PDB file of C-alpha atoms in Angstrom:
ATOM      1  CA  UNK A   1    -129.286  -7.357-115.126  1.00 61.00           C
ATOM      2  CA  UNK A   2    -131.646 -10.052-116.508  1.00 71.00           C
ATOM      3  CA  UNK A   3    -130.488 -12.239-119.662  1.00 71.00           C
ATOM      4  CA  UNK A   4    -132.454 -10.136-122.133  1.00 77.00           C
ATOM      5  CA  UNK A   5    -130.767  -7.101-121.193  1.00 73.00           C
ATOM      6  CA  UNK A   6    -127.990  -8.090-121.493  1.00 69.00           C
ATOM      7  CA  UNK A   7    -128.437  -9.554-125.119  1.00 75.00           C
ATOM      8  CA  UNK A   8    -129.435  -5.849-126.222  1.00 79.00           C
ATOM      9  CA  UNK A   9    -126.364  -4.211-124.614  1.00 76.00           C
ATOM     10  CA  UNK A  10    -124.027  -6.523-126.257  1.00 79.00           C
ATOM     11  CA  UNK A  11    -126.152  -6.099-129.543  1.00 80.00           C
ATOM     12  CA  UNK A  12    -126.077  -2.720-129.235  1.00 84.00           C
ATOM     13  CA  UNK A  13    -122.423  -2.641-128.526  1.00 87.00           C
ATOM     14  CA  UNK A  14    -120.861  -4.759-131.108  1.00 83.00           C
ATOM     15  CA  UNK A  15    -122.761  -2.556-133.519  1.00 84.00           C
ATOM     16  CA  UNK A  16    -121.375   0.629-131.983  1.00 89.00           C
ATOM     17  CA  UNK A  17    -118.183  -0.665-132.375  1.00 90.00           C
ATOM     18  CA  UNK A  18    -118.492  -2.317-135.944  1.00 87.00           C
ATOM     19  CA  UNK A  19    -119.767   1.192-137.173  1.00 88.00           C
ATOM     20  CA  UNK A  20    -117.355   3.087-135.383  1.00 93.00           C
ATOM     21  CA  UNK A  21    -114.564   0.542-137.329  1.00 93.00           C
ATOM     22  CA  UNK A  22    -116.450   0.867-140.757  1.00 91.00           C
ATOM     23  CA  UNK A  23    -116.412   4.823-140.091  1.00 94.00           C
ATOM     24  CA  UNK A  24    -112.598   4.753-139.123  1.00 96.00           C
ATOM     25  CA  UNK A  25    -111.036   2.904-141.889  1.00 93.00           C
ATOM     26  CA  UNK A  26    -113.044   5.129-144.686  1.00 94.00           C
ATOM     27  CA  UNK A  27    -112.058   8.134-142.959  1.00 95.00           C
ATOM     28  CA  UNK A  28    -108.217   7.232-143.136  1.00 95.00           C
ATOM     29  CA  UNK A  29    -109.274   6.299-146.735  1.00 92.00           C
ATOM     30  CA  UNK A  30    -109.925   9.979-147.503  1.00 94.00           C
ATOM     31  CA  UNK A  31    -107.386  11.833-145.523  1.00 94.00           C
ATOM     32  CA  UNK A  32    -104.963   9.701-147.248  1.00 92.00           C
ATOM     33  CA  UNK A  33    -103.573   7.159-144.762  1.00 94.00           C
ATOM     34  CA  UNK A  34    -104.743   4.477-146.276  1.00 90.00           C
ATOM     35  CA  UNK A  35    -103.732   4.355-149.842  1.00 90.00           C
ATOM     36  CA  UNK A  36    -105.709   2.716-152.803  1.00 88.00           C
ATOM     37  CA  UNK A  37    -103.599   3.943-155.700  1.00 88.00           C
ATOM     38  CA  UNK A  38    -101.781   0.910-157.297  1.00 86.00           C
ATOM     39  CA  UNK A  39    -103.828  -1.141-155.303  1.00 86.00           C
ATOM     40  CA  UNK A  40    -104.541  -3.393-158.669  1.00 89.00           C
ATOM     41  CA  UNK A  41    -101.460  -2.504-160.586  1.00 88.00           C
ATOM     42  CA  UNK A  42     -99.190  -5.436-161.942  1.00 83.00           C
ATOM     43  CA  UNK A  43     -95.780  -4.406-160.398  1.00 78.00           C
ATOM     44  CA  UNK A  44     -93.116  -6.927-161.953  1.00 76.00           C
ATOM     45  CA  UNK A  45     -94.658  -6.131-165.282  1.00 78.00           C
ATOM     46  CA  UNK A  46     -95.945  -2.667-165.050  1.00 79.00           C
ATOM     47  CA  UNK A  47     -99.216  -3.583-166.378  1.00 83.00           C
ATOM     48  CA  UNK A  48    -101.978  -1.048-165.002  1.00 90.00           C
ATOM     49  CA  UNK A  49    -104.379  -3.594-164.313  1.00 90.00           C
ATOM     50  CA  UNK A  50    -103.044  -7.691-162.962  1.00 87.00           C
ATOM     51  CA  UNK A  51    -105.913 -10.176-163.866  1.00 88.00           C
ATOM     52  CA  UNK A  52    -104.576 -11.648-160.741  1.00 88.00           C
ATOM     53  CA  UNK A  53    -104.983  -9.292-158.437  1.00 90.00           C
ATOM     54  CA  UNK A  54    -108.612  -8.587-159.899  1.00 92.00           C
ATOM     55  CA  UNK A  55    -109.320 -11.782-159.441  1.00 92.00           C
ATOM     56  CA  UNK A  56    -108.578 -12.004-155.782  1.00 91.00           C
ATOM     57  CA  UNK A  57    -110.361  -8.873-154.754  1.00 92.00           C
ATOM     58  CA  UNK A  58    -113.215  -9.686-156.502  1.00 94.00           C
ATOM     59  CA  UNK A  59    -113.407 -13.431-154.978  1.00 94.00           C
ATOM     60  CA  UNK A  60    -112.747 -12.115-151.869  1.00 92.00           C
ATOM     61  CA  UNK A  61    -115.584  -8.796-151.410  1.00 93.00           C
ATOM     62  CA  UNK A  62    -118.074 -11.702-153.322  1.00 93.00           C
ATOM     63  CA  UNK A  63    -118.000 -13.791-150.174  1.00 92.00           C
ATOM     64  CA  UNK A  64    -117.650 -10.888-148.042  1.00 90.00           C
ATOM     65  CA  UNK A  65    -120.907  -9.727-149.387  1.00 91.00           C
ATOM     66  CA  UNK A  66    -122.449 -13.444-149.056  1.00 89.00           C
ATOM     67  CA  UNK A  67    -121.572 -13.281-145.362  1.00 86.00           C
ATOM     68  CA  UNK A  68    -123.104  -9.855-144.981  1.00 83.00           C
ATOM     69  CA  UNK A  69    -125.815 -10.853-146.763  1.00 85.00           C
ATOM     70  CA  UNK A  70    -126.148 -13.729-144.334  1.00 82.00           C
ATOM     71  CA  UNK A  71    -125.446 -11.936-141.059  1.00 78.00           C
ATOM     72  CA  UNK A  72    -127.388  -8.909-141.640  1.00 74.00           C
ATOM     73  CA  UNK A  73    -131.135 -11.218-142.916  1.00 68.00           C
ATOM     74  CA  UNK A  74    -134.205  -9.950-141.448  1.00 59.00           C
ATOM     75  CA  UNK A  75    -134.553 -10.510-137.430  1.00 55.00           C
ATOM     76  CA  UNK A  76    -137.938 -11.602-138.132  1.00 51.00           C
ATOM     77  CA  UNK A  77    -137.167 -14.696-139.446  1.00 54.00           C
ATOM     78  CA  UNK A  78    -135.532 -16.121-136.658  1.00 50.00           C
ATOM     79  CA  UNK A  79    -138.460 -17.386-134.175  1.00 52.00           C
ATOM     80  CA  UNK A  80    -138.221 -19.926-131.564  1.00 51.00           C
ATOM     81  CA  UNK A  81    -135.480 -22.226-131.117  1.00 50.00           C
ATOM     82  CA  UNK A  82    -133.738 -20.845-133.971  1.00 52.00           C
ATOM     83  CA  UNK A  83    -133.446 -17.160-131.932  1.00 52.00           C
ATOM     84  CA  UNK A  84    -130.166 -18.276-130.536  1.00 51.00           C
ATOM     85  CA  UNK A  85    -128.598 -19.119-134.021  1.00 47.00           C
ATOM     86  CA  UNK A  86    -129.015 -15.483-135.268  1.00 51.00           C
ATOM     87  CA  UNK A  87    -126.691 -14.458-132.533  1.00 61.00           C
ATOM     88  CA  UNK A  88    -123.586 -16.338-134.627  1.00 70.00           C
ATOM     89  CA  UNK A  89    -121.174 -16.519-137.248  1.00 72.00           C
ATOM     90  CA  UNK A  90    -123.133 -18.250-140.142  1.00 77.00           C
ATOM     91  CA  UNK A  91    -121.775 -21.379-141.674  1.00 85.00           C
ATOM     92  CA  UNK A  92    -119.519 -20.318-144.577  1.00 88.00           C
ATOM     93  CA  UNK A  93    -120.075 -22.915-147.552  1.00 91.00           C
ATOM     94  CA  UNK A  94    -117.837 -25.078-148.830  1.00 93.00           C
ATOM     95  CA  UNK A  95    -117.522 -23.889-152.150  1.00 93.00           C
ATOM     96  CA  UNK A  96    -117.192 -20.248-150.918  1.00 92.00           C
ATOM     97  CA  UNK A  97    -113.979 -22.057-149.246  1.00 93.00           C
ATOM     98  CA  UNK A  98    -112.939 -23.666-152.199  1.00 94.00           C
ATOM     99  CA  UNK A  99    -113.329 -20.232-153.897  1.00 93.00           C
ATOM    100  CA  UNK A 100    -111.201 -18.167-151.548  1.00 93.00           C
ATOM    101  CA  UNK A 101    -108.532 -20.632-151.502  1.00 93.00           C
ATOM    102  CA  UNK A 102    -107.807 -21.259-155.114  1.00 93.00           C
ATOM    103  CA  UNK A 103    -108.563 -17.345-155.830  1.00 93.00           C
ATOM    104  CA  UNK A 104    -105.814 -16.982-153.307  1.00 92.00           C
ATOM    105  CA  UNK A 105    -103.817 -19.895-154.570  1.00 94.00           C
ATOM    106  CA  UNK A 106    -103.783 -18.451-157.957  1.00 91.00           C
ATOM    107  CA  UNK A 107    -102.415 -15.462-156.904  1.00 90.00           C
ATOM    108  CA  UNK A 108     -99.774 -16.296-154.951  1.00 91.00           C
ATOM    109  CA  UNK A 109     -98.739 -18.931-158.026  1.00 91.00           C
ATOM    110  CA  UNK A 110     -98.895 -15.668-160.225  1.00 87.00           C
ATOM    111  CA  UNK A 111     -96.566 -13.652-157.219  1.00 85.00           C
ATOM    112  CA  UNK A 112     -93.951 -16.510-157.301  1.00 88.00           C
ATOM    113  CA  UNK A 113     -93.731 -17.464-160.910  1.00 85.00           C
ATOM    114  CA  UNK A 114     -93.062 -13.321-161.465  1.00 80.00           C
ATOM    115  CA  UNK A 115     -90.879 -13.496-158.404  1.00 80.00           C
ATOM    116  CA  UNK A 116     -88.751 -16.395-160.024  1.00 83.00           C
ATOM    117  CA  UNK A 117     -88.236 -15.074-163.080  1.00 79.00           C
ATOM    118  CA  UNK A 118     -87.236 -11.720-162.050  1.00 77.00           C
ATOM    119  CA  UNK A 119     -84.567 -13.865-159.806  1.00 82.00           C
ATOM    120  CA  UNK A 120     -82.952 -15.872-162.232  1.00 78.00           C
TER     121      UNK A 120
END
């Protein structure tokens, strides 16, 4: 099997098994065994909604979406020498780090400050 050939299977399937994934996980969403209800509820104060958890969802599907974005441009802009780099991960910036981590950082400072309190 020549090296082109090979390229398309493995294109072919790592999107087979991405979609079959994707099409898992929202099936058990539907049937039920994967529950969303509560999924944003403040617990330790039995708020509906915690800013906190908002937060970190939304921080966290916005760079999702970035990397999608990223992953999924156009195959016709990749010519040349730059064919191989559409075959990778692309280069997360730093301040989509910086955002995860504080987002996350926050959160858990939220979790343990309510965790505290509720202790003492």
């Amino acid at each position: 099997m020549n090296q082109t050939a090979l390229s398309s299977f493995m294109m072919i399937e790592t999107k087979v098994f991405l979609w079959g994934t994707f099409g898992l996980l929202i099936w058990q969403i539907f049937t039920g065994k994967i529950k969303l209800r509560g999924l944003l509820r403040d617990k330790e104060r039995g708020l509906p909604i915690s800013p906190a958890r908002v937060q970190a969802l939304a921080s966290t599907l916005g760079v999702a979406l970035y990397l999608l974005t990223q992953t999924a441009a156009p195959m016709s802009e990749t010519k040349g020498a730059q064919a191989d780099s559409k075959r990778s991960m692309p280069s997360i910036p730093d301040e989509a780090l910086l955002l995860i981590g504080g987002s996350q950082m926050l959160y858990l400072t939220m979790k343990a400050g309510a965790t505290t309190r509720r202790l003492i």
